[in-house]
Coordinates of C-alpha atoms in Angstrom, one line a residue:
X13 CA 97.0 99.3 114.8
X14 CA 99.4 98.5 111.9
X15 CA 100.9 101.5 110.1
X16 CA 100.4 101.9 106.4
X17 CA 104.1 101.1 105.7
X18 CA 103.8 97.8 107.7
X19 CA 100.7 96.8 105.8
X20 CA 102.3 97.5 102.5
X21 CA 105.3 95.4 103.3
X22 CA 103.2 92.5 104.6
X23 CA 101.0 92.7 101.5
X24 CA 104.1 92.6 99.3
X25 CA 105.5 89.6 101.2
X26 CA 102.2 87.7 101.0
X27 CA 101.9 88.1 97.3
X28 CA 105.6 87.5 96.5
X29 CA 105.7 84.3 98.5
X30 CA 102.5 82.9 97.0
X31 CA 103.3 82.9 93.3
X32 CA 102.7 86.5 92.3
X33 CA 105.2 88.7 90.4
X34 CA 105.0 92.0 92.3
X35 CA 105.9 95.5 91.2
X36 CA 107.8 98.0 93.2
X37 CA 105.8 99.9 95.8
X38 CA 104.7 103.3 94.5
X39 CA 103.5 105.3 97.5
X40 CA 102.9 108.6 95.7
X41 CA 100.8 107.0 93.0
X42 CA 97.0 106.4 92.7
X43 CA 98.0 102.7 93.3
X44 CA 100.6 101.2 95.6
X45 CA 101.6 98.1 93.7
X46 CA 100.7 95.7 90.9
X47 CA 100.8 91.9 91.2
X48 CA 100.4 89.3 88.5
X49 CA 99.8 85.5 88.8
X50 CA 99.2 83.9 85.4
X51 CA 96.2 85.8 83.9
X52 CA 95.2 87.5 87.2
X53 CA 96.5 91.1 87.6
X54 CA 95.8 93.0 90.8
X55 CA 96.0 96.7 91.2
X56 CA 96.2 97.4 94.9
X57 CA 95.9 100.5 97.1
X58 CA 96.5 100.5 100.9
X59 CA 94.6 102.9 103.1
X60 CA 94.5 102.9 106.9
X61 CA 91.2 104.9 106.8
X62 CA 89.1 103.8 103.8
X63 CA 87.0 106.9 104.0
X64 CA 90.1 109.0 103.1
X65 CA 89.7 108.2 99.3
X66 CA 87.8 110.7 97.2
X67 CA 85.9 110.2 94.0
X68 CA 88.7 111.7 91.8
X69 CA 91.3 109.3 93.2
X70 CA 88.9 106.3 92.8
X71 CA 88.2 107.3 89.2
X72 CA 91.9 107.4 88.4
X73 CA 92.4 103.9 90.0
X74 CA 89.5 102.6 87.9
X75 CA 90.9 104.2 84.7
X76 CA 94.3 102.5 85.2
X77 CA 92.8 99.2 86.2
X78 CA 90.4 99.1 83.2
X79 CA 93.3 99.9 80.8
X80 CA 95.5 97.2 82.2
X81 CA 92.6 94.7 82.6
X82 CA 93.5 94.6 86.3
X83 CA 91.2 94.0 89.3
X84 CA 91.4 97.0 91.6
X85 CA 91.3 96.4 95.3
X86 CA 91.7 98.7 98.3
X87 CA 93.2 97.1 101.4
X88 CA 92.1 98.9 104.5
X89 CA 92.2 98.9 108.3
X90 CA 89.2 100.9 109.4
X91 CA 86.5 103.4 108.4
X92 CA 85.7 106.6 110.3
X93 CA 83.7 104.6 112.8
X94 CA 84.7 100.9 112.8
X95 CA 87.5 98.5 112.0
X96 CA 87.0 96.3 108.9
X97 CA 85.9 92.8 109.6
X98 CA 87.5 89.7 108.3
X99 CA 85.9 88.1 105.2
X100 CA 83.6 91.0 104.7
X101 CA 83.7 93.1 101.5
X102 CA 83.1 96.9 101.7
X103 CA 83.0 99.4 98.9
X104 CA 84.2 103.0 98.3
X105 CA 83.4 104.8 95.1
X106 CA 82.8 101.6 93.2
X107 CA 86.0 99.9 94.3
X108 CA 85.9 96.8 96.6
X109 CA 87.6 97.2 100.0
X110 CA 88.8 94.4 102.2
X111 CA 91.0 93.9 105.3
X112 CA 94.5 92.5 104.9
X113 CA 93.4 89.3 106.7
X114 CA 90.6 88.8 104.1
X115 CA 93.2 89.0 101.3
X116 CA 95.4 86.5 103.2
X117 CA 92.5 84.1 103.3
X118 CA 91.9 84.5 99.6
X119 CA 95.6 84.1 98.5
X120 CA 96.8 81.5 101.0
X121 CA 93.7 79.4 101.7
X122 CA 91.6 80.0 98.5
X123 CA 88.7 81.2 100.8
X124 CA 86.8 84.0 99.1
X125 CA 84.4 86.2 101.1
X126 CA 80.6 86.0 100.7
X127 CA 79.4 88.9 102.8
X128 CA 78.9 92.5 101.6
X129 CA 78.8 95.4 104.1
X130 CA 76.4 98.1 102.9
X131 CA 74.1 100.7 104.4
X132 CA 71.8 99.0 106.8
X133 CA 73.9 96.0 107.5
X134 CA 75.4 92.8 105.9
X135 CA 74.2 91.0 102.8
X136 CA 74.9 88.0 100.6
X137 CA 74.1 87.3 97.0
X138 CA 72.0 84.2 96.4
X139 CA 72.3 81.8 93.4
X140 CA 68.7 82.3 92.3
X141 CA 68.7 79.7 89.5
X142 CA 69.9 76.9 91.9
X143 CA 67.3 78.1 94.5
X144 CA 64.5 77.8 92.0
X145 CA 65.6 74.4 90.7
X146 CA 65.9 72.8 94.1
X147 CA 62.7 74.3 95.3
X148 CA 60.9 72.9 92.3
X149 CA 62.6 69.5 92.8
X150 CA 61.1 69.4 96.3
X151 CA 57.7 70.4 94.8
X152 CA 57.6 73.4 97.0
X153 CA 55.7 76.6 96.0
X154 CA 57.2 80.0 96.6
X155 CA 54.8 80.4 99.6
X156 CA 55.8 77.0 101.0
X157 CA 59.5 78.0 101.1
X158 CA 58.7 81.5 102.3
X159 CA 56.8 80.2 105.2
X160 CA 59.6 77.9 106.3
X161 CA 62.2 80.7 105.9
X162 CA 59.9 83.3 107.7
X163 CA 60.0 85.7 104.7
X164 CA 57.4 86.7 102.2
X165 CA 56.6 84.9 98.9
X166 CA 57.6 88.1 97.1
X167 CA 61.1 87.9 98.8
X168 CA 61.7 84.4 97.6
X169 CA 60.7 85.4 94.1
X170 CA 63.2 88.3 94.2
X171 CA 65.9 86.0 95.4
X172 CA 65.3 83.6 92.5
X173 CA 65.4 86.4 90.0
X174 CA 68.5 88.1 91.4
X175 CA 66.5 91.3 92.2
X176 CA 67.7 91.6 95.8
X177 CA 70.4 90.5 98.1
X178 CA 69.6 88.5 101.3
X179 CA 70.7 88.8 104.9
X180 CA 73.3 86.1 105.8
X181 CA 70.8 84.7 108.4
X182 CA 68.0 84.2 105.9
X183 CA 70.4 82.8 103.3
X184 CA 71.7 80.3 105.8
X185 CA 68.2 79.2 106.8
X186 CA 67.4 78.6 103.1
X187 CA 70.5 76.5 102.7
X188 CA 69.6 74.4 105.8
X189 CA 66.0 73.9 104.5
X190 CA 67.1 72.8 101.0
X191 CA 70.4 71.2 102.1
X192 CA 72.3 73.0 99.3
X193 CA 74.9 75.8 98.9
X194 CA 73.2 78.9 97.5
X195 CA 75.4 81.8 98.9
X196 CA 77.7 83.0 96.2
X197 CA 81.3 84.0 96.7
X198 CA 82.2 87.6 95.8
X199 CA 84.4 87.9 92.7
X200 CA 87.0 90.4 93.7
X201 CA 89.2 89.6 90.8
X202 CA 87.2 91.2 88.0
X203 CA 88.1 94.3 86.0
X204 CA 86.0 97.4 86.2
X205 CA 83.1 97.6 83.7
X206 CA 83.5 99.9 80.7
X207 CA 82.7 103.5 81.7
X208 CA 82.2 106.0 78.9
X209 CA 84.2 108.5 80.9
X210 CA 87.3 106.2 81.2
X211 CA 88.7 106.7 77.7
X212 CA 89.2 110.4 77.3
X213 CA 87.8 112.3 74.3
X214 CA 89.8 115.4 74.9
X215 CA 93.4 114.5 75.6
X216 CA 96.1 117.2 75.9
X217 CA 98.0 118.3 72.9
X218 CA 100.9 116.0 73.3
X219 CA 98.5 113.0 73.3
X220 CA 96.3 114.1 70.4
X221 CA 98.5 112.3 67.9
X222 CA 98.1 109.0 69.7
X223 CA 94.3 109.4 69.4
X224 CA 94.7 110.1 65.7
X225 CA 96.7 106.9 65.3
X226 CA 93.8 104.9 66.8
X227 CA 94.6 104.7 70.5
X228 CA 92.2 105.4 73.3
X229 CA 94.2 107.7 75.6
X230 CA 94.1 107.9 79.4
X231 CA 96.1 110.7 81.1
X232 CA 97.0 110.3 84.7
X233 CA 97.7 112.8 87.5
X234 CA 99.1 110.4 90.1
X235 CA 100.8 107.5 88.5
X236 CA 104.4 106.5 87.7
X237 CA 103.6 107.4 84.0
X238 CA 102.0 110.3 82.1
X239 CA 99.7 108.4 79.7
X240 CA 98.2 105.0 79.0
X241 CA 97.4 104.4 75.4
X242 CA 95.3 101.4 74.4
X243 CA 95.1 100.3 70.8
X244 CA 91.3 100.2 70.2
X245 CA 91.7 97.5 67.5
X246 CA 94.4 95.1 68.8
X247 CA 94.0 95.9 72.5
X248 CA 97.7 96.5 73.0
X249 CA 98.5 98.9 75.9
X250 CA 101.4 101.4 75.9
X251 CA 102.7 103.1 79.0
X252 CA 104.0 106.5 78.0
X253 CA 106.0 109.4 79.4
X254 CA 105.7 112.6 77.4
X255 CA 108.0 115.5 76.9
X256 CA 107.6 117.9 79.8
X257 CA 111.0 119.6 79.8
X258 CA 112.4 117.0 82.1
X259 CA 116.2 116.7 82.3
X260 CA 118.0 113.5 81.4
X261 CA 118.6 112.5 85.1
X262 CA 114.8 112.8 85.8
X263 CA 114.0 110.8 82.7
X264 CA 116.4 108.0 83.7
X265 CA 114.8 107.9 87.1
X266 CA 111.3 107.6 85.5
X267 CA 112.5 104.8 83.3
X268 CA 112.7 102.5 86.4
X269 CA 108.9 102.3 87.0
X270 CA 108.2 102.2 83.3
X271 CA 110.3 99.0 83.0
X272 CA 108.9 97.5 86.2
X273 CA 105.2 98.1 85.3
X274 CA 105.7 97.1 81.7
X275 CA 107.1 93.7 82.9
X276 CA 104.2 93.1 85.3
X277 CA 101.4 94.2 83.0
X278 CA 102.8 92.9 79.7
X279 CA 102.5 96.3 78.2
X280 CA 104.9 98.2 76.0
X281 CA 106.7 101.3 77.5
X282 CA 107.9 104.3 75.5
X283 CA 109.2 107.8 75.9
X284 CA 107.9 110.4 73.5
X285 CA 110.5 113.2 73.6
X286 CA 111.9 116.0 71.5
X287 CA 115.3 116.1 73.3
X288 CA 117.9 115.8 70.4
X289 CA 120.6 114.5 72.7
X290 CA 118.6 111.3 73.5
X291 CA 118.9 108.6 70.9
X292 CA 116.5 105.8 70.2
X293 CA 116.4 104.5 73.8
X294 CA 116.9 105.6 77.3
X295 CA 117.8 103.1 80.0
X296 CA 116.4 100.3 77.8
X297 CA 113.1 102.1 77.1
X298 CA 112.4 102.9 73.4
X299 CA 112.3 106.6 72.6
X300 CA 110.1 108.1 69.8
X301 CA 110.7 111.7 68.9
X302 CA 108.0 114.3 68.5
X303 CA 108.8 114.7 64.8
X304 CA 108.7 111.0 64.2
X305 CA 105.1 110.8 65.6
X306 CA 104.0 113.2 62.8
X307 CA 105.2 110.8 60.2
X308 CA 103.7 107.6 61.7
X309 CA 100.4 106.7 60.1
X310 CA 98.8 104.0 62.3
X311 CA 98.9 102.4 65.7
X312 CA 100.3 99.3 64.1
X313 CA 103.3 101.2 62.8
X314 CA 103.8 103.0 66.2
X315 CA 103.9 99.6 68.0
X316 CA 106.2 98.2 65.4
X317 CA 108.8 101.0 66.0
X318 CA 108.6 100.3 69.7
X319 CA 109.2 96.6 69.2
X320 CA 112.1 97.3 66.9
X321 CA 113.8 99.7 69.3
X322 CA 113.1 97.4 72.3
X323 CA 114.7 94.4 70.4
X324 CA 117.6 96.6 69.4
X325 CA 118.4 97.2 73.0

């Protein structure tokens, strides 16, 4: 069995050699790396045992992915009981989980999985509209098709209306009867849906001013930054490290992932500090002082200051 470090390195190499711009690996973060190819942004976590993730960790992954408009994916080896199968999609706490080989097939061959693993077995999603159209073209009733596929009339009705998923065996039989493709590929490259709990209504004191300026604020516990601030009007995202009595050496070290993640995600990065010894930038990252925040009147003005100080550097 591959070790986690080996999986991470192979994952990095696959992405980097197939057109993705890949971030550093952040092993103590809620995510391990980010990868971008054109408009597609992936937020990836590697777990040997996929059951080791808890709901709080998953929630933080989804918060970060939603803010960056990234698709979250867990790359795993096994569950508590079984090894993950190739070209099968699992799920933990609302995040899709796949084996490394499945991701290889997607990236290298453009082959996307069709099978979900869920309680009770394996399932596929059927293109109900196509199923109905072709059935009607053949002048077949729901019962006619149901009899041929050895299922009930009600089951065919549910397939056509997207009410249930099918077993791979039944879906394959329907494809053979109608001579069409009706099994849908699974879209693993979509961002999480909006969750009312994602954008925080009660940020800490240091982030309150960002909310007043018009940002939706997400504070993180295990990420290479303290806060993600999303302009609710213009959709700009800012990666922020806040004043936490950190010394200059620590701040310089923190600037490395801020730069890296900013480049991959296309987001702005900024330090919000009160340290009088630090000027308007630190290691190329714009710095806004605590007292300046109190004088800023809008998110637009805040973003303008960041742009000016970034350009100055």
